[in-house]
């Protein structure tokens, strides 16, 4: 079968791999699409400390069950599924308290295990028993839409971890794919005012079309005053940075109101010389809420949001590419060309 294999950082090749064999307590999924995430690009170009080569990247996976071992219960051949890309132990304290994204033994597809940029995926016994396949009940959703469950689940995790009210004023810094997905999750849960800070004019424009209530440019001094002006001089209740620079973190703390909440759900890339003023956490009694990825429960909630129609991700599908053109697709994502690029397999 065809697979895009990362031999080492910077060396991505289309190879022919052995077809996986489905054991008695395992399931085989024919991958239909895999959405390209920023993490895939980071791993493909720079590598990552814990990444083991050779590795098939891709963790935003949707497909169809084509084979099932006789002891694999709970699923049927032909079912369309989203693959929650984590296999966990089910026994540690984190697994027991439904925070299985923090499992001590977690294995992540596209990272510790092979992921979605290949034709078939074997779901091992622990994955079948751990119910990592979310069966899609709504036939109207296409595979491209289904592949958004994973990034949506990460937004569900951060927003469920924050204390939000419909009257909370939320500011999102960065209007790319994750920024818009956070907007959609916030609107689905009834948040009335979601504002966007984004440097790119085109993205500000499309941000308004996608549902942001107001959009702002990037001049920092102006923004602080502008956010004050729309929040009765108080500042934002909640800020979620959705871009990797430390400047966003700095800005977030400046525009938060006293007792505001900072939702911190994706890593910051360190840039020399930028030091966020963390004393603001103390002076303003800011709550910093961190989340990492998503649990199975978050992925099920994200699936329900898509299936109910409360969230529509269709406007975010910008490009489809073939597996042979994965490198080109990664270029689209790297250059912020559209919101998302999906590999059709
Ligand atoms: Zn565990």
GROMACS .gro file of C-alpha atoms and ligand atoms in nm:
model
  346
    1UNK     CA    1   0.000   0.000   0.000
    2UNK     CA    2   0.102   0.357  -0.061
    3UNK     CA    3   0.228   0.568   0.230
    4UNK     CA    4   0.405   0.899   0.282
    5UNK     CA    5   0.697   0.806   0.504
    6UNK     CA    6   0.911   1.055   0.692
    7UNK     CA    7   1.257   0.896   0.680
    8UNK     CA    8   1.407   1.180   0.883
    9UNK     CA    9   1.337   1.550   0.933
   10UNK     CA   10   1.319   1.708   0.587
   11UNK     CA   11   1.297   1.375   0.400
   12UNK     CA   12   0.940   1.278   0.316
   13UNK     CA   13   0.899   0.998   0.061
   14UNK     CA   14   0.609   0.818  -0.102
   15UNK     CA   15   0.682   0.449  -0.043
   16UNK     CA   16   0.515   0.115  -0.092
   17UNK     CA   17   0.458  -0.047   0.249
   18UNK     CA   18   0.334  -0.396   0.334
   19UNK     CA   19  -0.043  -0.419   0.377
   20UNK     CA   20  -0.117  -0.441   0.750
   21UNK     CA   21  -0.261  -0.773   0.864
   22UNK     CA   22  -0.577  -0.751   1.075
   23UNK     CA   23  -0.557  -0.975   1.384
   24UNK     CA   24  -0.853  -1.144   1.555
   25UNK     CA   25  -0.907  -0.857   1.798
   26UNK     CA   26  -0.814  -0.580   1.555
   27UNK     CA   27  -0.978  -0.363   1.290
   28UNK     CA   28  -0.854  -0.240   0.954
   29UNK     CA   29  -0.955   0.106   0.839
   30UNK     CA   30  -0.925   0.223   0.479
   31UNK     CA   31  -0.818   0.584   0.518
   32UNK     CA   32  -1.021   0.816   0.297
   33UNK     CA   33  -0.877   1.151   0.404
   34UNK     CA   34  -0.626   1.298   0.645
   35UNK     CA   35  -0.632   1.670   0.723
   36UNK     CA   36  -0.289   1.838   0.741
   37UNK     CA   37  -0.215   1.993   1.081
   38UNK     CA   38   0.059   2.243   1.168
   39UNK     CA   39   0.221   1.976   1.387
   40UNK     CA   40   0.264   1.750   1.081
   41UNK     CA   41   0.458   2.027   0.910
   42UNK     CA   42   0.670   2.095   1.216
   43UNK     CA   43   0.758   1.724   1.240
   44UNK     CA   44   0.822   1.690   0.865
   45UNK     CA   45   1.054   1.988   0.846
   46UNK     CA   46   1.218   2.022   1.188
   47UNK     CA   47   1.156   1.680   1.343
   48UNK     CA   48   1.061   1.644   1.708
   49UNK     CA   49   1.242   1.518   2.016
   50UNK     CA   50   1.026   1.207   2.064
   51UNK     CA   51   0.955   1.129   1.698
   52UNK     CA   52   1.078   0.783   1.594
   53UNK     CA   53   1.177   0.734   1.225
   54UNK     CA   54   1.067   0.612   0.981
   55UNK     CA   55   0.721   0.744   1.060
   56UNK     CA   56   0.393   0.804   0.875
   57UNK     CA   57   0.258   1.140   0.994
   58UNK     CA   58  -0.105   1.258   1.009
   59UNK     CA   59  -0.348   1.251   1.298
   60UNK     CA   60  -0.671   1.403   1.161
   61UNK     CA   61  -0.802   1.083   1.009
   62UNK     CA   62  -1.135   0.972   0.860
   63UNK     CA   63  -1.203   0.644   0.685
   64UNK     CA   64  -1.413   0.334   0.653
   65UNK     CA   65  -1.387  -0.002   0.830
   66UNK     CA   66  -1.293  -0.266   0.572
   67UNK     CA   67  -1.199  -0.560   0.791
   68UNK     CA   68  -1.270  -0.675   1.144
   69UNK     CA   69  -1.125  -0.964   1.342
   70UNK     CA   70  -1.376  -1.211   1.486
   71UNK     CA   71  -1.302  -1.095   1.842
   72UNK     CA   72  -1.320  -0.723   1.765
   73UNK     CA   73  -1.658  -0.623   1.903
   74UNK     CA   74  -1.857  -0.301   1.883
   75UNK     CA   75  -1.794  -0.217   1.517
   76UNK     CA   76  -1.911  -0.330   1.173
   77UNK     CA   77  -1.742  -0.348   0.833
   78UNK     CA   78  -1.862  -0.057   0.617
   79UNK     CA   79  -1.899   0.192   0.900
   80UNK     CA   80  -1.759   0.539   0.834
   81UNK     CA   81  -1.536   0.644   1.122
   82UNK     CA   82  -1.326   0.919   1.267
   83UNK     CA   83  -1.006   0.784   1.425
   84UNK     CA   84  -0.925   0.939   1.761
   85UNK     CA   85  -0.547   0.920   1.719
   86UNK     CA   86  -0.443   0.816   2.069
   87UNK     CA   87  -0.402   0.477   2.229
   88UNK     CA   88  -0.402   0.494   2.608
   89UNK     CA   89  -0.349   0.250   2.895
   90UNK     CA   90  -0.697   0.284   3.049
   91UNK     CA   91  -0.550   0.218   3.394
   92UNK     CA   92  -0.354   0.523   3.509
   93UNK     CA   93  -0.505   0.800   3.725
   94UNK     CA   94  -0.555   1.027   3.422
   95UNK     CA   95  -0.734   0.759   3.222
   96UNK     CA   96  -0.958   0.682   3.520
   97UNK     CA   97  -1.064   1.046   3.557
   98UNK     CA   98  -1.142   1.076   3.183
   99UNK     CA   99  -0.833   1.288   3.117
  100UNK     CA  100  -0.697   1.015   2.894
  101UNK     CA  101  -0.522   1.273   2.672
  102UNK     CA  102  -0.273   1.298   2.962
  103UNK     CA  103  -0.229   0.919   2.997
  104UNK     CA  104   0.117   0.826   3.124
  105UNK     CA  105   0.148   0.564   2.849
  106UNK     CA  106  -0.022   0.754   2.563
  107UNK     CA  107   0.079   0.662   2.210
  108UNK     CA  108  -0.015   0.912   1.943
  109UNK     CA  109  -0.066   0.829   1.576
  110UNK     CA  110   0.158   1.027   1.347
  111UNK     CA  111   0.405   1.047   1.632
  112UNK     CA  112   0.468   0.731   1.837
  113UNK     CA  113   0.261   0.522   1.593
  114UNK     CA  114   0.204   0.551   1.219
  115UNK     CA  115  -0.071   0.793   1.127
  116UNK     CA  116  -0.304   0.890   0.846
  117UNK     CA  117  -0.094   0.966   0.539
  118UNK     CA  118  -0.122   0.607   0.414
  119UNK     CA  119  -0.390   0.389   0.257
  120UNK     CA  120  -0.475   0.159   0.546
  121UNK     CA  121  -0.451   0.179   0.924
  122UNK     CA  122  -0.451  -0.119   1.159
  123UNK     CA  123  -0.632  -0.045   1.484
  124UNK     CA  124  -0.468  -0.261   1.751
  125UNK     CA  125  -0.663  -0.443   2.019
  126UNK     CA  126  -0.614  -0.167   2.282
  127UNK     CA  127  -0.755   0.085   2.035
  128UNK     CA  128  -1.061  -0.129   1.960
  129UNK     CA  129  -1.127  -0.189   2.330
  130UNK     CA  130  -1.056   0.177   2.406
  131UNK     CA  131  -1.316   0.276   2.142
  132UNK     CA  132  -1.092   0.514   1.954
  133UNK     CA  133  -1.313   0.484   1.646
  134UNK     CA  134  -1.604   0.728   1.642
  135UNK     CA  135  -1.873   0.584   1.414
  136UNK     CA  136  -2.035   0.859   1.206
  137UNK     CA  137  -2.415   0.846   1.218
  138UNK     CA  138  -2.487   1.144   0.995
  139UNK     CA  139  -2.456   1.036   0.629
  140UNK     CA  140  -2.458   1.397   0.512
  141UNK     CA  141  -2.111   1.463   0.651
  142UNK     CA  142  -1.835   1.398   0.399
  143UNK     CA  143  -1.496   1.255   0.497
  144UNK     CA  144  -1.333   1.598   0.471
  145UNK     CA  145  -1.573   1.736   0.731
  146UNK     CA  146  -1.527   1.428   0.953
  147UNK     CA  147  -1.151   1.486   0.958
  148UNK     CA  148  -1.210   1.810   1.151
  149UNK     CA  149  -1.321   1.618   1.460
  150UNK     CA  150  -0.964   1.600   1.593
  151UNK     CA  151  -0.878   1.975   1.580
  152UNK     CA  152  -1.233   2.059   1.692
  153UNK     CA  153  -1.190   1.829   1.993
  154UNK     CA  154  -0.882   2.029   2.098
  155UNK     CA  155  -1.097   2.346   2.095
  156UNK     CA  156  -1.370   2.167   2.292
  157UNK     CA  157  -1.110   2.071   2.554
  158UNK     CA  158  -0.988   2.427   2.611
  159UNK     CA  159  -1.337   2.581   2.609
  160UNK     CA  160  -1.480   2.317   2.843
  161UNK     CA  161  -1.189   2.385   3.077
  162UNK     CA  162  -1.258   2.760   3.089
  163UNK     CA  163  -1.543   2.905   3.288
  164UNK     CA  164  -1.755   3.057   3.014
  165UNK     CA  165  -2.090   3.236   3.021
  166UNK     CA  166  -2.294   3.353   2.721
  167UNK     CA  167  -2.208   3.709   2.821
  168UNK     CA  168  -1.831   3.643   2.830
  169UNK     CA  169  -1.637   3.852   2.580
  170UNK     CA  170  -1.391   3.616   2.412
  171UNK     CA  171  -1.093   3.735   2.212
  172UNK     CA  172  -0.914   3.502   1.975
  173UNK     CA  173  -0.566   3.600   1.861
  174UNK     CA  174  -0.491   3.451   1.520
  175UNK     CA  175  -0.765   3.392   1.263
  176UNK     CA  176  -0.631   3.077   1.097
  177UNK     CA  177  -0.793   2.734   1.111
  178UNK     CA  178  -0.768   2.686   1.489
  179UNK     CA  179  -0.886   3.042   1.552
  180UNK     CA  180  -1.199   2.986   1.343
  181UNK     CA  181  -1.264   2.642   1.496
  182UNK     CA  182  -1.251   2.804   1.839
  183UNK     CA  183  -1.498   3.065   1.715
  184UNK     CA  184  -1.735   2.792   1.595
  185UNK     CA  185  -1.716   2.604   1.927
  186UNK     CA  186  -1.777   2.927   2.121
  187UNK     CA  187  -2.078   3.021   1.907
  188UNK     CA  188  -2.219   2.667   1.934
  189UNK     CA  189  -2.212   2.703   2.313
  190UNK     CA  190  -2.388   3.038   2.302
  191UNK     CA  191  -2.106   3.292   2.354
  192UNK     CA  192  -2.249   3.616   2.219
  193UNK     CA  193  -1.934   3.818   2.155
  194UNK     CA  194  -1.625   3.665   1.996
  195UNK     CA  195  -1.363   3.909   1.869
  196UNK     CA  196  -1.064   3.842   1.646
  197UNK     CA  197  -0.718   3.997   1.643
  198UNK     CA  198  -0.544   3.908   1.317
  199UNK     CA  199  -0.266   4.081   1.123
  200UNK     CA  200  -0.371   3.957   0.778
  201UNK     CA  201  -0.637   4.176   0.619
  202UNK     CA  202  -0.785   3.897   0.405
  203UNK     CA  203  -0.828   3.679   0.712
  204UNK     CA  204  -0.990   3.964   0.901
  205UNK     CA  205  -1.237   4.001   0.616
  206UNK     CA  206  -1.318   3.630   0.596
  207UNK     CA  207  -1.323   3.616   0.978
  208UNK     CA  208  -1.620   3.853   0.974
  209UNK     CA  209  -1.795   3.636   0.714
  210UNK     CA  210  -1.737   3.326   0.926
  211UNK     CA  211  -1.898   3.480   1.233
  212UNK     CA  212  -1.654   3.690   1.437
  213UNK     CA  213  -1.845   3.983   1.581
  214UNK     CA  214  -1.560   4.230   1.538
  215UNK     CA  215  -1.208   4.208   1.399
  216UNK     CA  216  -0.896   4.407   1.482
  217UNK     CA  217  -0.553   4.457   1.325
  218UNK     CA  218  -0.221   4.407   1.494
  219UNK     CA  219  -0.096   4.745   1.618
  220UNK     CA  220  -0.062   4.657   1.982
  221UNK     CA  221  -0.119   4.998   2.146
  222UNK     CA  222  -0.430   5.056   1.935
  223UNK     CA  223  -0.569   4.710   2.010
  224UNK     CA  224  -0.553   4.751   2.386
  225UNK     CA  225  -0.756   5.073   2.357
  226UNK     CA  226  -0.996   4.920   2.103
  227UNK     CA  227  -1.065   4.616   2.318
  228UNK     CA  228  -1.124   4.845   2.615
  229UNK     CA  229  -1.367   5.049   2.406
  230UNK     CA  230  -1.584   4.745   2.327
  231UNK     CA  231  -1.573   4.605   2.683
  232UNK     CA  232  -1.682   4.907   2.886
  233UNK     CA  233  -1.319   4.983   2.970
  234UNK     CA  234  -1.273   4.647   3.139
  235UNK     CA  235  -1.087   4.425   2.892
  236UNK     CA  236  -1.169   4.078   2.761
  237UNK     CA  237  -1.312   3.807   2.988
  238UNK     CA  238  -1.132   3.531   2.800
  239UNK     CA  239  -0.844   3.527   2.551
  240UNK     CA  240  -0.739   3.223   2.351
  241UNK     CA  241  -0.414   3.269   2.155
  242UNK     CA  242  -0.429   3.063   1.835
  243UNK     CA  243  -0.087   3.146   1.692
  244UNK     CA  244   0.251   3.025   1.808
  245UNK     CA  245   0.445   3.347   1.877
  246UNK     CA  246   0.512   3.471   2.233
  247UNK     CA  247   0.387   3.816   2.130
  248UNK     CA  248   0.033   3.677   2.130
  249UNK     CA  249   0.078   3.563   2.488
  250UNK     CA  250   0.203   3.904   2.585
  251UNK     CA  251  -0.086   4.076   2.413
  252UNK     CA  252  -0.337   3.834   2.566
  253UNK     CA  253  -0.236   3.933   2.919
  254UNK     CA  254  -0.255   4.301   2.833
  255UNK     CA  255  -0.607   4.290   2.692
  256UNK     CA  256  -0.753   4.066   2.963
  257UNK     CA  257  -0.968   4.222   3.230
  258UNK     CA  258  -0.887   4.171   3.598
  259UNK     CA  259  -0.980   3.814   3.692
  260UNK     CA  260  -0.981   3.727   3.321
  261UNK     CA  261  -0.898   3.382   3.187
  262UNK     CA  262  -0.618   3.291   2.949
  263UNK     CA  263  -0.684   2.971   2.753
  264UNK     CA  264  -0.356   2.816   2.656
  265UNK     CA  265  -0.405   2.514   2.432
  266UNK     CA  266  -0.115   2.514   2.187
  267UNK     CA  267   0.258   2.553   2.233
  268UNK     CA  268   0.449   2.876   2.193
  269UNK     CA  269   0.758   2.882   1.974
  270UNK     CA  270   1.026   3.072   2.159
  271UNK     CA  271   1.155   3.377   1.983
  272UNK     CA  272   1.461   3.538   2.127
  273UNK     CA  273   1.409   3.861   2.313
  274UNK     CA  274   1.034   3.835   2.373
  275UNK     CA  275   0.952   3.787   2.737
  276UNK     CA  276   0.583   3.785   2.832
  277UNK     CA  277   0.515   4.004   3.134
  278UNK     CA  278   0.400   3.724   3.363
  279UNK     CA  279   0.363   3.965   3.655
  280UNK     CA  280   0.032   4.060   3.494
  281UNK     CA  281  -0.098   3.719   3.605
  282UNK     CA  282  -0.036   3.834   3.960
  283UNK     CA  283  -0.150   4.199   3.931
  284UNK     CA  284  -0.470   4.119   3.743
  285UNK     CA  285  -0.543   3.782   3.908
  286UNK     CA  286  -0.548   3.617   3.567
  287UNK     CA  287  -0.635   3.247   3.557
  288UNK     CA  288  -0.417   3.055   3.313
  289UNK     CA  289  -0.590   2.741   3.193
  290UNK     CA  290  -0.380   2.498   2.995
  291UNK     CA  291  -0.498   2.200   2.791
  292UNK     CA  292  -0.314   1.945   2.581
  293UNK     CA  293  -0.483   1.783   2.282
  294UNK     CA  294  -0.812   1.608   2.346
  295UNK     CA  295  -0.957   1.307   2.523
  296UNK     CA  296  -1.194   1.049   2.374
  297UNK     CA  297  -1.482   1.232   2.543
  298UNK     CA  298  -1.382   1.559   2.374
  299UNK     CA  299  -1.370   1.387   2.036
  300UNK     CA  300  -1.718   1.245   2.090
  301UNK     CA  301  -1.847   1.590   2.180
  302UNK     CA  302  -1.681   1.738   1.869
  303UNK     CA  303  -1.844   1.466   1.658
  304UNK     CA  304  -2.184   1.549   1.807
  305UNK     CA  305  -2.136   1.919   1.731
  306UNK     CA  306  -2.066   1.837   1.366
  307UNK     CA  307  -2.343   1.579   1.332
  308UNK     CA  308  -2.606   1.806   1.485
  309UNK     CA  309  -2.518   2.082   1.237
  310UNK     CA  310  -2.434   2.321   1.521
  311UNK     CA  311  -2.092   2.353   1.363
  312UNK     CA  312  -2.032   2.375   0.989
  313UNK     CA  313  -1.669   2.333   0.880
  314UNK     CA  314  -1.735   2.329   0.504
  315UNK     CA  315  -1.616   2.689   0.453
  316UNK     CA  316  -1.281   2.587   0.601
  317UNK     CA  317  -1.205   2.324   0.337
  318UNK     CA  318  -0.975   2.511   0.100
  319UNK     CA  319  -0.779   2.244  -0.089
  320UNK     CA  320  -0.783   1.871  -0.150
  321UNK     CA  321  -0.457   1.712  -0.263
  322UNK     CA  322  -0.356   1.353  -0.342
  323UNK     CA  323  -0.115   1.157  -0.122
  324UNK     CA  324   0.151   1.206  -0.393
  325UNK     CA  325   0.108   1.580  -0.345
  326UNK     CA  326   0.138   1.581   0.035
  327UNK     CA  327   0.447   1.804   0.018
  328UNK     CA  328   0.251   2.054  -0.193
  329UNK     CA  329  -0.037   2.041   0.056
  330UNK     CA  330   0.203   2.112   0.338
  331UNK     CA  331   0.327   2.416   0.146
  332UNK     CA  332  -0.033   2.545   0.124
  333UNK     CA  333  -0.072   2.511   0.500
  334UNK     CA  334   0.270   2.660   0.573
  335UNK     CA  335   0.193   2.961   0.354
  336UNK     CA  336  -0.152   3.008   0.512
  337UNK     CA  337  -0.310   2.949   0.168
  338UNK     CA  338  -0.675   2.901   0.267
  339UNK     CA  339  -0.782   2.752   0.600
  340UNK     CA  340  -0.712   2.385   0.555
  341UNK     CA  341  -0.571   2.135   0.309
  342UNK     CA  342  -0.694   1.778   0.315
  343UNK     CA  343  -0.516   1.480   0.167
  344UNK     CA  344  -0.752   1.248  -0.023
  345UNK     CA  345  -0.626   0.892  -0.010
  346LIG    ZN1  346  -0.352   0.587   3.109
   0.00000   0.00000   0.00000
